[in-house]
Coordinates of C-alpha atoms in Angstrom, one line a residue:
Chain A
M1 CA 0.0 0.0 0.0
A2 CA 1.5 3.2 -1.2
T3 CA 1.5 6.5 0.6
L4 CA 2.1 8.5 -2.6
K5 CA -0.8 10.8 -3.3
V6 CA -1.6 11.5 -6.9
P7 CA -4.3 14.3 -7.5
V8 CA -7.6 13.2 -9.0
H9 CA -7.0 15.5 -12.0
V10 CA -3.4 15.1 -13.1
P11 CA -2.1 17.7 -15.5
S12 CA -0.7 16.3 -18.8
P13 CA 3.0 15.4 -18.8
S14 CA 3.7 18.4 -21.0
E15 CA 2.0 20.8 -18.6
D16 CA 4.0 19.3 -15.8
A17 CA 7.2 19.5 -17.8
E18 CA 6.4 23.2 -18.6
Q19 CA 5.8 24.0 -14.9
L20 CA 9.1 22.3 -14.0
R21 CA 10.9 24.3 -16.6
K22 CA 9.5 27.4 -15.1
A23 CA 10.6 26.4 -11.6
F24 CA 14.1 26.0 -13.0
E25 CA 14.0 29.3 -14.8
D26 CA 12.9 31.1 -11.7
L27 CA 15.8 29.5 -9.9
I28 CA 18.2 30.7 -12.5
C29 CA 17.1 34.3 -12.8
Q30 CA 16.2 34.4 -9.1
C31 CA 13.2 36.6 -10.1
W32 CA 11.4 35.6 -6.9
G33 CA 13.8 33.3 -5.3
T34 CA 13.7 29.5 -5.7
N35 CA 10.6 27.5 -6.6
E36 CA 11.3 24.3 -4.9
Q37 CA 7.7 24.1 -3.8
L38 CA 6.6 23.7 -7.3
I39 CA 9.0 20.9 -7.9
I40 CA 7.7 19.2 -4.8
D41 CA 4.1 19.8 -5.8
I42 CA 4.6 18.1 -9.1
L43 CA 7.2 15.3 -8.6
A44 CA 6.2 14.1 -5.1
H45 CA 2.6 13.6 -6.4
R46 CA 3.1 11.6 -9.7
N47 CA 3.5 7.9 -9.9
A48 CA 6.3 6.1 -11.7
A49 CA 4.6 6.0 -15.1
Q50 CA 3.7 9.6 -14.9
R51 CA 7.2 10.7 -13.9
N52 CA 8.6 8.7 -16.8
S53 CA 6.3 10.5 -19.1
I54 CA 7.3 13.9 -17.7
R55 CA 11.0 13.0 -18.2
K56 CA 10.3 12.0 -21.8
V57 CA 8.2 15.0 -22.7
Y58 CA 10.7 17.3 -20.9
G59 CA 13.6 15.9 -22.9
E60 CA 11.7 16.3 -26.1
A61 CA 10.6 19.9 -25.4
Y62 CA 13.8 21.3 -24.0
G63 CA 16.5 19.1 -25.3
E64 CA 17.8 18.5 -21.8
D65 CA 17.5 15.6 -19.4
L66 CA 15.1 16.5 -16.6
L67 CA 17.4 14.7 -14.1
K68 CA 20.4 16.8 -15.2
C69 CA 18.4 20.0 -14.7
L70 CA 17.3 18.9 -11.3
E71 CA 20.9 18.0 -10.4
K72 CA 22.0 21.5 -11.5
E73 CA 19.3 23.4 -9.7
L74 CA 19.0 21.5 -6.4
T75 CA 21.5 20.7 -3.6
S76 CA 22.2 18.4 -0.8
D77 CA 19.7 16.0 0.7
F78 CA 16.8 17.5 -1.1
E79 CA 18.6 17.0 -4.4
R80 CA 19.3 13.4 -3.7
A81 CA 15.8 12.7 -2.6
V82 CA 14.2 14.3 -5.7
L83 CA 16.6 12.7 -8.1
L84 CA 16.2 9.2 -6.6
F85 CA 12.4 9.5 -6.5
T86 CA 12.1 10.8 -10.0
L87 CA 14.0 7.8 -11.4
D88 CA 12.1 4.8 -12.6
P89 CA 12.1 2.3 -9.7
A90 CA 14.3 -0.2 -11.6
E91 CA 16.7 2.5 -12.6
R92 CA 16.8 3.8 -9.1
D93 CA 17.6 0.4 -7.6
A94 CA 20.3 -0.2 -10.3
H95 CA 21.8 3.2 -9.3
L96 CA 21.7 2.4 -5.5
A97 CA 23.1 -1.1 -6.1
N98 CA 25.9 0.3 -8.3
E99 CA 26.8 2.9 -5.6
A100 CA 26.8 0.1 -3.1
T101 CA 29.2 -2.1 -5.1
K102 CA 31.7 0.7 -5.0
K103 CA 31.7 1.2 -1.2
F104 CA 32.6 -0.8 1.8
T105 CA 30.8 -3.3 4.0
S106 CA 27.9 -1.2 5.2
S107 CA 26.7 -1.1 1.6
N108 CA 26.3 -4.9 1.7
W109 CA 23.0 -4.1 3.4
I110 CA 21.7 -2.1 0.5
L111 CA 22.5 -4.9 -1.9
M112 CA 20.7 -7.3 0.4
E113 CA 17.8 -5.0 0.8
I114 CA 17.3 -4.7 -3.0
A115 CA 17.7 -8.4 -3.5
C116 CA 15.4 -9.5 -0.8
S117 CA 12.6 -6.9 -0.6
R118 CA 11.8 -6.6 -4.3
S119 CA 9.6 -9.1 -6.1
S120 CA 11.3 -11.4 -8.6
H121 CA 9.9 -9.4 -11.4
E122 CA 11.1 -6.1 -9.9
L123 CA 14.6 -7.5 -9.2
L124 CA 14.7 -8.7 -12.8
N125 CA 13.9 -5.2 -14.0
V126 CA 16.7 -3.9 -11.8
K127 CA 19.1 -6.3 -13.5
K128 CA 17.9 -5.2 -17.0
A129 CA 18.3 -1.6 -16.0
Y130 CA 21.8 -2.4 -14.7
H131 CA 22.8 -3.9 -18.0
A132 CA 21.5 -1.0 -19.9
R133 CA 23.1 1.7 -17.7
Y134 CA 26.4 0.1 -16.7
K135 CA 27.1 -2.3 -19.5
K136 CA 27.7 -5.0 -17.0
S137 CA 25.6 -7.3 -14.9
L138 CA 24.7 -6.6 -11.3
E139 CA 25.9 -10.1 -10.3
E140 CA 29.4 -9.6 -11.7
D141 CA 29.8 -6.3 -9.9
V142 CA 28.5 -7.8 -6.6
A143 CA 30.7 -10.8 -7.0
Y144 CA 33.8 -8.7 -7.9
H145 CA 33.4 -6.2 -5.1
T146 CA 32.6 -8.6 -2.3
T147 CA 34.7 -11.3 -0.6
G148 CA 34.4 -14.3 1.8
E149 CA 31.2 -15.0 3.6
Y150 CA 29.6 -11.8 2.3
R151 CA 30.1 -12.8 -1.3
K152 CA 28.9 -16.3 -0.5
L153 CA 25.6 -14.9 0.7
L154 CA 25.1 -11.8 -1.5
V155 CA 25.8 -13.2 -4.9
P156 CA 23.1 -15.9 -4.7
L157 CA 20.7 -13.3 -3.2
V158 CA 21.1 -10.8 -6.1
S159 CA 21.2 -13.7 -8.7
A160 CA 17.9 -15.2 -7.4
F161 CA 14.8 -15.3 -9.6
R162 CA 12.5 -16.8 -7.0
Y163 CA 9.2 -18.5 -7.7
E164 CA 6.5 -16.1 -6.6
G165 CA 3.5 -18.3 -6.2
E166 CA 1.8 -19.4 -3.0
E167 CA 2.3 -23.1 -3.4
V168 CA 4.1 -24.6 -0.5
N169 CA 5.7 -28.1 0.0
M170 CA 5.2 -28.9 3.7
T171 CA 7.4 -32.0 3.6
L172 CA 10.2 -29.8 2.3
A173 CA 9.4 -27.1 4.8
K174 CA 9.8 -29.6 7.6
S175 CA 13.1 -31.1 6.3
E176 CA 14.6 -27.7 5.6
A177 CA 13.6 -26.3 9.0
K178 CA 15.6 -29.2 10.4
I179 CA 18.6 -28.5 8.2
L180 CA 18.6 -24.8 9.3
H181 CA 18.2 -25.8 12.9
D182 CA 21.1 -28.3 12.8
K183 CA 23.4 -25.9 11.0
I184 CA 22.6 -23.0 13.3
S185 CA 23.0 -25.1 16.4
D186 CA 26.5 -26.0 15.2
K187 CA 27.1 -22.3 14.5
H188 CA 27.6 -23.1 10.8
Y189 CA 26.0 -19.9 9.7
T190 CA 27.7 -19.7 6.4
D191 CA 27.0 -23.4 5.5
E192 CA 26.1 -23.8 1.9
E193 CA 22.8 -25.4 2.8
V194 CA 21.8 -22.4 4.8
I195 CA 22.7 -20.1 1.9
R196 CA 20.9 -22.4 -0.5
I197 CA 17.6 -22.3 1.4
V198 CA 17.5 -18.6 2.0
S199 CA 18.7 -17.6 -1.4
T200 CA 16.6 -20.0 -3.7
R201 CA 13.3 -20.8 -2.0
S202 CA 10.2 -18.8 -2.7
K203 CA 9.0 -16.4 0.0
A204 CA 6.0 -18.5 0.7
Q205 CA 8.1 -21.7 1.0
L206 CA 10.6 -20.0 3.2
N207 CA 7.8 -18.7 5.4
A208 CA 6.4 -22.2 5.8
T209 CA 9.9 -23.4 6.7
L210 CA 10.5 -20.7 9.3
N211 CA 7.1 -21.2 10.8
H212 CA 7.9 -24.9 11.2
Y213 CA 11.3 -23.9 12.6
N214 CA 9.6 -21.8 15.2
T215 CA 7.0 -24.5 16.2
S216 CA 9.4 -27.4 16.2
F217 CA 12.4 -25.9 17.9
G218 CA 10.8 -23.4 20.2
N219 CA 12.5 -20.2 18.9
A220 CA 12.0 -17.9 16.0
I221 CA 15.1 -18.4 13.7
N222 CA 16.2 -14.8 14.3
K223 CA 16.4 -15.5 18.0
D224 CA 18.8 -18.4 17.4
L225 CA 20.7 -16.2 15.0
K226 CA 21.5 -13.8 17.8
A227 CA 23.9 -16.1 19.5
D228 CA 26.6 -13.5 19.1
P229 CA 24.9 -10.1 18.9
S230 CA 28.1 -8.3 17.7
D231 CA 28.8 -10.6 14.7
E232 CA 28.2 -8.5 11.6
F233 CA 27.5 -11.5 9.3
L234 CA 24.8 -12.7 11.7
K235 CA 23.3 -9.3 11.7
L236 CA 23.1 -9.3 7.9
L237 CA 21.7 -12.8 7.9
R238 CA 18.9 -11.8 10.4
A239 CA 18.2 -8.8 8.1
V240 CA 17.9 -11.2 5.1
I241 CA 15.2 -13.2 7.0
K242 CA 13.4 -10.1 8.0
C243 CA 13.5 -8.6 4.6
L244 CA 12.1 -11.7 3.0
T245 CA 9.4 -12.5 5.5
T246 CA 8.4 -9.2 7.1
P247 CA 9.8 -6.3 5.0
E248 CA 7.8 -3.6 6.8
Q249 CA 9.5 -4.5 10.0
Y250 CA 12.9 -4.5 8.3
F251 CA 12.2 -1.0 6.9
E252 CA 10.8 0.2 10.2
K253 CA 14.1 -0.7 11.8
V254 CA 16.2 1.0 9.1
L255 CA 14.1 4.2 9.5
R256 CA 14.3 4.0 13.3
Q257 CA 18.1 3.7 13.3
A258 CA 18.5 6.4 10.6
I259 CA 16.4 8.8 12.6
N260 CA 17.8 8.0 16.1
K261 CA 21.4 8.3 14.9
L262 CA 23.2 11.4 16.1
G263 CA 22.8 13.8 13.2
S264 CA 20.6 11.2 11.6
D265 CA 21.4 9.1 8.5
E266 CA 19.9 11.0 5.6
W267 CA 21.0 8.5 3.0
A268 CA 19.2 5.7 4.6
L269 CA 16.1 7.8 5.3
T270 CA 16.0 9.1 1.7
R271 CA 16.5 5.6 0.4
V272 CA 13.7 4.0 2.3
V273 CA 11.2 6.8 1.7
T274 CA 11.9 7.1 -2.0
T275 CA 11.9 3.4 -2.7
R276 CA 8.9 2.4 -0.5
A277 CA 6.5 5.4 -1.0
E278 CA 4.9 3.7 -4.0
V279 CA 5.1 0.2 -2.5
D280 CA 4.4 -0.5 1.2
M281 CA 4.9 2.8 3.1
V282 CA 1.4 2.5 4.7
R283 CA 2.5 -0.7 6.5
I284 CA 5.9 0.7 7.3
K285 CA 4.3 3.7 8.9
E286 CA 2.0 1.4 11.0
A287 CA 5.0 -0.6 12.1
Y288 CA 6.9 2.6 13.0
Q289 CA 4.1 4.0 15.1
R290 CA 3.6 0.6 16.9
R291 CA 7.3 0.3 17.7
N292 CA 8.1 3.9 18.5
S293 CA 4.8 5.3 19.8
V294 CA 5.4 8.3 17.5
P295 CA 4.0 8.7 14.0
L296 CA 6.7 8.5 11.3
E297 CA 5.7 12.0 10.0
Q298 CA 6.4 13.5 13.4
A299 CA 9.8 11.7 13.7
I300 CA 10.8 12.8 10.2
A301 CA 9.6 16.4 10.8
K302 CA 11.7 16.6 14.0
D303 CA 14.8 15.3 12.3
T304 CA 14.8 17.1 9.0
S305 CA 14.1 20.6 7.7
G306 CA 13.3 22.8 4.7
D307 CA 12.5 21.4 1.3
Y308 CA 14.0 18.0 2.1
E309 CA 11.5 17.7 5.0
K310 CA 8.6 18.8 2.8
F311 CA 9.5 16.4 0.1
L312 CA 9.8 13.4 2.4
L313 CA 6.6 14.3 4.2
A314 CA 4.8 14.6 0.9
L315 CA 6.0 11.1 -0.1
I316 CA 4.9 9.5 3.0
G317 CA 1.4 11.1 2.6
A318 CA 1.7 13.4 5.7
G319 CA -1.7 14.8 6.7
D320 CA -3.5 11.5 6.1
A321 CA -5.4 9.9 8.9
Chain B
M1 CA 22.1 -19.9 -38.5
A2 CA 19.2 -22.3 -38.5
T3 CA 18.8 -25.4 -40.6
L4 CA 15.1 -25.5 -40.2
K5 CA 13.4 -25.2 -43.5
V6 CA 10.0 -23.4 -43.6
P7 CA 8.2 -23.6 -46.9
V8 CA 7.6 -20.3 -48.8
H9 CA 3.9 -20.7 -48.6
V10 CA 3.0 -21.9 -45.1
P11 CA -0.5 -23.2 -44.6
S12 CA -2.5 -21.4 -41.9
P13 CA -2.3 -22.8 -38.4
S14 CA -5.8 -24.2 -38.6
E15 CA -5.0 -26.0 -41.9
D16 CA -1.9 -27.5 -40.2
A17 CA -4.0 -28.4 -37.2
E18 CA -6.6 -30.1 -39.4
Q19 CA -3.9 -32.1 -41.2
L20 CA -2.4 -33.2 -38.0
R21 CA -5.8 -34.3 -36.7
K22 CA -6.2 -36.3 -39.9
A23 CA -2.8 -37.9 -39.4
F24 CA -3.8 -39.0 -35.9
E25 CA -7.2 -40.3 -37.1
D26 CA -5.5 -42.3 -39.8
L27 CA -3.4 -43.8 -37.0
I28 CA -6.4 -44.6 -34.9
C29 CA -8.5 -46.3 -37.5
Q30 CA -5.5 -47.7 -39.3
C31 CA -7.2 -47.1 -42.6
W32 CA -4.0 -47.0 -44.5
G33 CA -1.5 -47.5 -41.7
T34 CA 0.3 -44.7 -39.9
N35 CA 0.7 -41.2 -41.2
E36 CA 3.9 -40.2 -39.5
Q37 CA 5.2 -38.7 -42.8
L38 CA 2.5 -36.0 -42.6
I39 CA 3.5 -35.2 -39.0
I40 CA 7.1 -34.8 -40.1
D41 CA 6.1 -32.7 -43.1
I42 CA 4.3 -30.3 -40.9
L43 CA 6.1 -30.1 -37.6
A44 CA 9.6 -30.4 -38.8
H45 CA 9.0 -27.4 -41.2
R46 CA 7.4 -24.8 -38.9
N47 CA 9.3 -22.4 -36.8
A48 CA 8.6 -21.9 -33.0
A49 CA 6.0 -19.2 -33.5
Q50 CA 4.2 -21.2 -36.1
R51 CA 4.3 -24.4 -33.9
N52 CA 2.9 -22.4 -31.0
S53 CA 0.0 -21.2 -33.2
I54 CA -0.7 -24.7 -34.4
R55 CA -0.8 -25.9 -30.8
K56 CA -3.2 -23.1 -29.8
V57 CA -5.5 -23.6 -32.8
Y58 CA -5.5 -27.4 -32.4
G59 CA -6.5 -27.1 -28.7
E60 CA -9.3 -24.8 -29.6
A61 CA -10.6 -26.9 -32.5
Y62 CA -10.4 -30.3 -30.9
G63 CA -10.4 -29.7 -27.2
E64 CA -7.3 -31.7 -26.8
D65 CA -3.6 -30.7 -26.3
L66 CA -1.7 -31.4 -29.5
L67 CA 1.3 -32.6 -27.3
K68 CA -0.9 -35.2 -25.6
C69 CA -2.2 -36.5 -28.9
L70 CA 1.4 -36.8 -30.3
E71 CA 2.3 -38.6 -27.1
K72 CA -0.6 -41.0 -27.5
E73 CA 0.1 -41.7 -31.2
L74 CA 3.9 -41.9 -31.4
T75 CA 6.4 -44.1 -29.7
S76 CA 10.1 -44.3 -28.8
D77 CA 12.8 -42.0 -30.1
F78 CA 10.5 -40.5 -32.8
E79 CA 8.0 -39.6 -30.1
R80 CA 10.6 -37.9 -27.9
A81 CA 12.0 -36.0 -30.9
V82 CA 8.7 -34.7 -32.1
L83 CA 7.5 -33.8 -28.6
L84 CA 10.7 -31.9 -27.8
F85 CA 10.8 -30.1 -31.0
T86 CA 7.1 -29.1 -30.9
L87 CA 7.5 -27.5 -27.6
D88 CA 8.3 -23.8 -27.4
P89 CA 12.1 -23.4 -26.9
A90 CA 11.8 -22.0 -23.4
E91 CA 9.4 -24.7 -22.4
R92 CA 11.6 -27.4 -24.0
D93 CA 14.6 -26.2 -22.0
A94 CA 12.6 -26.1 -18.8
H95 CA 11.5 -29.7 -19.4
L96 CA 15.0 -30.9 -20.2
A97 CA 16.4 -29.0 -17.1
N98 CA 13.6 -30.5 -14.9
E99 CA 14.4 -34.0 -16.1
A100 CA 18.1 -33.3 -15.4
T101 CA 17.5 -32.2 -11.8
K102 CA 15.9 -35.6 -11.2
K103 CA 18.8 -37.7 -12.4
F104 CA 22.3 -38.3 -11.5
T105 CA 25.6 -36.8 -12.4
S106 CA 25.6 -37.1 -16.2
S107 CA 22.6 -34.7 -16.2
N108 CA 24.8 -32.0 -14.8
W109 CA 26.0 -31.6 -18.3
I110 CA 22.5 -30.8 -19.6
L111 CA 22.0 -28.2 -16.9
M112 CA 25.4 -26.7 -17.8
E113 CA 24.6 -26.8 -21.5
I114 CA 21.3 -24.9 -21.0
A115 CA 22.9 -22.4 -18.7
C116 CA 25.9 -21.7 -20.9
S117 CA 24.8 -22.0 -24.5
R118 CA 21.6 -20.0 -24.3
S119 CA 21.5 -16.2 -24.5
S120 CA 20.7 -14.3 -21.2
H121 CA 17.2 -13.5 -22.6
E122 CA 16.6 -17.2 -23.6
L123 CA 17.8 -18.4 -20.2
L124 CA 15.5 -15.9 -18.5
N125 CA 12.6 -17.3 -20.5
V126 CA 13.5 -20.8 -19.5
K127 CA 13.4 -19.7 -15.8
K128 CA 10.0 -18.1 -16.4
A129 CA 8.7 -21.3 -18.1
Y130 CA 10.1 -23.3 -15.2
H131 CA 8.1 -21.2 -12.7
A132 CA 5.0 -21.5 -14.8
R133 CA 5.3 -25.3 -15.3
Y134 CA 6.8 -26.6 -12.1
K135 CA 5.7 -23.9 -9.5
K136 CA 9.3 -23.7 -8.4
S137 CA 12.4 -22.0 -9.6
L138 CA 15.1 -23.6 -11.7
E139 CA 17.8 -22.5 -9.3
E140 CA 16.1 -24.0 -6.3
D141 CA 15.8 -27.4 -8.0
V142 CA 19.4 -27.3 -9.2
A143 CA 20.7 -26.2 -5.8
Y144 CA 18.6 -28.9 -4.1
H145 CA 19.6 -31.7 -6.4
T146 CA 23.3 -31.1 -6.6
T147 CA 26.1 -31.2 -4.0
G148 CA 29.7 -30.2 -3.5
E149 CA 31.7 -28.8 -6.3
Y150 CA 29.0 -29.4 -8.8
R151 CA 26.5 -27.3 -6.9
K152 CA 29.2 -24.7 -6.4
L153 CA 29.6 -24.4 -10.2
L154 CA 26.0 -25.2 -11.5
V155 CA 23.9 -22.9 -9.3
P156 CA 25.8 -19.7 -10.3
L157 CA 25.7 -20.8 -13.9
V158 CA 21.9 -21.4 -14.0
S159 CA 21.4 -18.2 -11.9
A160 CA 23.3 -16.0 -14.2
F161 CA 21.8 -13.1 -16.2
R162 CA 25.0 -12.1 -18.0
Y163 CA 25.4 -8.8 -19.8
E164 CA 25.1 -9.4 -23.5
G165 CA 26.9 -6.4 -25.0
E166 CA 30.2 -6.4 -26.8
E167 CA 31.9 -3.9 -24.4
V168 CA 35.1 -5.3 -23.0
N169 CA 37.3 -4.0 -20.2
M170 CA 40.9 -5.0 -21.2
T171 CA 42.4 -4.2 -17.8
L172 CA 40.0 -6.5 -16.2
A173 CA 40.6 -9.2 -18.8
K174 CA 44.3 -9.0 -18.0
S175 CA 43.9 -9.2 -14.2
E176 CA 41.3 -12.0 -14.4
A177 CA 43.4 -14.0 -16.8
K178 CA 46.1 -13.9 -14.2
I179 CA 43.7 -15.0 -11.4
L180 CA 42.6 -17.9 -13.6
H181 CA 46.1 -18.9 -14.4
D182 CA 47.3 -18.7 -10.7
K183 CA 44.3 -20.8 -9.5
I184 CA 44.7 -23.4 -12.2
S185 CA 48.5 -23.7 -11.7
D186 CA 47.7 -24.4 -8.0
K187 CA 45.1 -26.9 -9.1
H188 CA 42.4 -24.9 -7.2
Y189 CA 39.9 -25.6 -9.9
T190 CA 36.9 -25.1 -7.6
D191 CA 38.2 -21.8 -6.2
E192 CA 35.4 -19.2 -5.8
E193 CA 37.3 -16.7 -8.0
V194 CA 37.4 -19.2 -10.9
I195 CA 33.6 -19.8 -10.4
R196 CA 33.0 -16.1 -10.1
I197 CA 34.7 -15.3 -13.4
V198 CA 33.2 -18.1 -15.5
S199 CA 29.7 -17.6 -14.0
T200 CA 29.2 -13.9 -14.0
R201 CA 31.2 -12.3 -16.8
S202 CA 29.7 -11.5 -20.2
K203 CA 30.7 -13.9 -23.0
A204 CA 32.6 -11.0 -24.7
Q205 CA 34.5 -10.2 -21.6
L206 CA 35.2 -13.9 -20.9
N207 CA 36.5 -14.3 -24.4
A208 CA 38.9 -11.3 -24.0
T209 CA 40.1 -12.8 -20.7
L210 CA 40.7 -16.2 -22.2
N211 CA 42.5 -14.7 -25.3
H212 CA 44.7 -12.9 -22.9
Y213 CA 45.3 -16.1 -20.9
N214 CA 46.3 -17.9 -24.1
T215 CA 48.7 -15.1 -25.2
S216 CA 50.3 -14.5 -21.8
F217 CA 50.6 -18.0 -20.5
G218 CA 51.3 -19.9 -23.6
N219 CA 48.3 -22.4 -23.5
A220 CA 44.6 -22.2 -24.1
I221 CA 42.9 -22.5 -20.8
N222 CA 41.3 -25.8 -21.7
K223 CA 44.7 -27.3 -22.2
D224 CA 45.7 -26.3 -18.7
L225 CA 42.4 -27.7 -17.5
K226 CA 43.4 -31.1 -18.8
A227 CA 46.0 -31.8 -16.1
D228 CA 44.0 -34.8 -15.0
P229 CA 42.1 -36.1 -18.0
S230 CA 39.9 -38.4 -16.0
D231 CA 38.7 -35.8 -13.5
E232 CA 35.0 -35.4 -14.0
F233 CA 34.7 -31.9 -12.6
L234 CA 37.5 -30.7 -14.9
K235 CA 35.7 -32.2 -17.8
L236 CA 32.6 -30.3 -16.9
L237 CA 34.6 -27.1 -16.4
R238 CA 36.2 -27.5 -19.9
A239 CA 32.7 -28.0 -21.3
V240 CA 31.6 -24.7 -19.6
I241 CA 34.4 -22.8 -21.3
K242 CA 33.6 -24.4 -24.7
C243 CA 29.9 -23.8 -24.4
L244 CA 30.4 -20.2 -23.5
T245 CA 33.0 -19.4 -26.1
T246 CA 32.6 -21.8 -29.0
P247 CA 29.2 -23.5 -28.7
E248 CA 29.3 -25.1 -32.1
Q249 CA 32.4 -27.0 -31.1
Y250 CA 30.8 -28.0 -27.9
F251 CA 27.7 -29.3 -29.7
E252 CA 29.8 -31.0 -32.4
K253 CA 31.5 -33.0 -29.7
V254 CA 28.3 -34.0 -28.0
L255 CA 27.0 -35.2 -31.4
R256 CA 30.2 -37.1 -32.2
Q257 CA 30.1 -38.9 -28.9
A258 CA 26.4 -39.6 -29.1
I259 CA 26.8 -41.1 -32.6
N260 CA 30.0 -43.0 -32.0
K261 CA 28.7 -44.6 -28.9
L262 CA 27.9 -48.3 -29.1
G263 CA 24.2 -48.3 -29.9
S264 CA 24.4 -44.5 -30.0
D265 CA 23.0 -42.1 -27.4
E266 CA 19.6 -41.1 -28.9
W267 CA 18.8 -38.8 -26.0
A268 CA 21.8 -36.6 -26.6
L269 CA 21.3 -36.7 -30.4
T270 CA 17.6 -35.8 -30.0
R271 CA 18.4 -33.0 -27.6
V272 CA 21.1 -31.4 -29.7
V273 CA 19.1 -31.6 -33.0
T274 CA 15.8 -30.4 -31.5
T275 CA 17.4 -27.5 -29.5
R276 CA 19.8 -26.3 -32.1
A277 CA 17.9 -26.7 -35.4
E278 CA 16.5 -23.2 -35.1
V279 CA 19.6 -21.7 -33.7
D280 CA 23.1 -22.6 -35.0
M281 CA 22.8 -26.0 -36.6
V282 CA 24.5 -24.7 -39.8
R283 CA 27.7 -24.0 -37.8
I284 CA 27.4 -27.2 -35.9
K285 CA 27.2 -29.1 -39.2
E286 CA 30.3 -27.3 -40.5
A287 CA 32.2 -28.1 -37.3
Y288 CA 31.1 -31.8 -37.6
Q289 CA 32.2 -32.2 -41.2
R290 CA 35.5 -30.5 -40.4
R291 CA 36.2 -32.7 -37.4
N292 CA 34.9 -36.0 -38.7
S293 CA 35.3 -35.7 -42.5
V294 CA 31.8 -37.0 -42.8
P295 CA 28.7 -34.8 -43.2
L296 CA 26.4 -34.9 -40.2
E297 CA 23.5 -36.0 -42.3
Q298 CA 25.4 -39.1 -43.3
A299 CA 26.5 -39.9 -39.8
I300 CA 22.9 -39.6 -38.5
A301 CA 21.4 -41.6 -41.4
K302 CA 23.9 -44.4 -40.7
D303 CA 23.0 -44.4 -37.0
T304 CA 19.3 -44.0 -36.9
S305 CA 16.3 -45.4 -38.8
G306 CA 12.7 -45.0 -39.8
D307 CA 10.6 -41.9 -38.9
Y308 CA 13.1 -40.9 -36.2
E309 CA 15.8 -40.7 -38.9
K310 CA 13.5 -38.8 -41.2
F311 CA 12.6 -36.3 -38.6
L312 CA 16.1 -35.6 -37.5
L313 CA 17.3 -35.2 -41.1
A314 CA 14.4 -32.8 -41.9
L315 CA 15.4 -30.7 -38.9
I316 CA 19.1 -30.5 -39.9
G317 CA 18.1 -29.5 -43.4
A318 CA 19.3 -32.7 -45.1
G319 CA 19.5 -32.2 -48.9
D320 CA 20.9 -28.7 -48.6
A321 CA 24.2 -27.9 -50.3

């Protein structure tokens, strides 16, 4: 359930493109100061297909790429948020994943997040966008830029094309719950059977397996994966499980940590809001309110300011009941 | 370059469907014996799109699946060849791969062949057909049914969605040629770097790497991978390299071994002819003639008989210059 609010009567893409052009021209001549509000009013209230049309029409009308213009006119966190959101979801994920392959370990989380929280079809579109944009495959970059246990886990995760149906094999769920429990009891967290199960099974099948795990062995798997709370690989593995089975809880936690950080982590905040506003932000907001006893709007408003704040709040549908 | 010959004036799918129905009815009432020739005349001379249309129209007109009728009417190697060829290429590969996951080691070759000789787009369609038909993913079945070094190699191969463009990074080709040479010199054939390179790089990039390997280290990689000629994993790894870089030579060898076998290996023969007739059989025939000094038509005619022979010869365009 998306929080994105598209007006009942949407202007045509060329009207939107014209308005955006005006917003930029105002910025350039500084006739009446900036017109970021107009940019927010348009881009934060158009869905992916509409934004794509606006980009197309804008390019045709003015011979310039809308994204390049936004990049030139805007700055800082507001710029990053507008740029990321304006991108097509698959292109945006390809961009985030490519950034992640160029950085160090913390970015393993972003690769995992993209691999595990998107549907098979969405992830496939990310891979296609990656080919088109970077002339390479996502998998080869992930494999090249990771090592050891992280490579062992992340490459299969980003390579996956999971079955998406609801069919579940209960015999298999039972036998694989036992495999997982045996390996985890022996602290063989990077065992290839563990990786195989979490990286290839459909979300429905994995869910059945983990329910069986919980019922048969007395603990949720993520409790057993907390044996050593400071182990970074175990943290990532718990996040994989969360992302695959209860993504809204995973994203709630990312938001909570981003907001509670000293100075807050704008990159994480921007990433989650721009990637989930059109997907499941309603559920994420519910999870946030439940866990923090504060509405997400209020937490974001407290932690951010200016146009960046306005843009994020527009995306999460601030003002809704 | 395909060997499949489609007539200049192709009857409509409903005319073809009607003719096939008549061929079956002749078979049922045995009015004048079987009419396999009619089946060959139609199905061995229609491309994939045309065969799909015929299946669709046949199902609508007679309320029965054409494939089920063929299965009921035909027998033995001829049956298998007609059924496999009539299937849509992606469905056919999904079927072959599914069969392979249920058998023992020799079928690892079939999985490798499908993973390495198809384009990224074709392999993706195989995965989609696998989801649709088996309600599971190809990767999960391959991962589940393989172990050890074979799993380590085959799962990434079938999971791959390689970049298909021609762009090549020569610095990378150089450095990865060295990695391959170092690992192979140390006999670390299952090293994760070796697997990473062969399973994620584009065919163009891999080709550049292997050319560099050859130039810098004096041997083609497959010569260095022959250190222990009886090692089954090394055999498979050489086949991976061949399939990725010179598929026509790979298929020539499969055909040669299938035909030279005592009693010949009809499953391999049928597989190669039905899967390559619409793709690169012209090149495979050239490679066969070069290597064996006998045209492939002649070798197949000598080794097979009856309708099976006729069907295979029709598919490889027998009678062409």
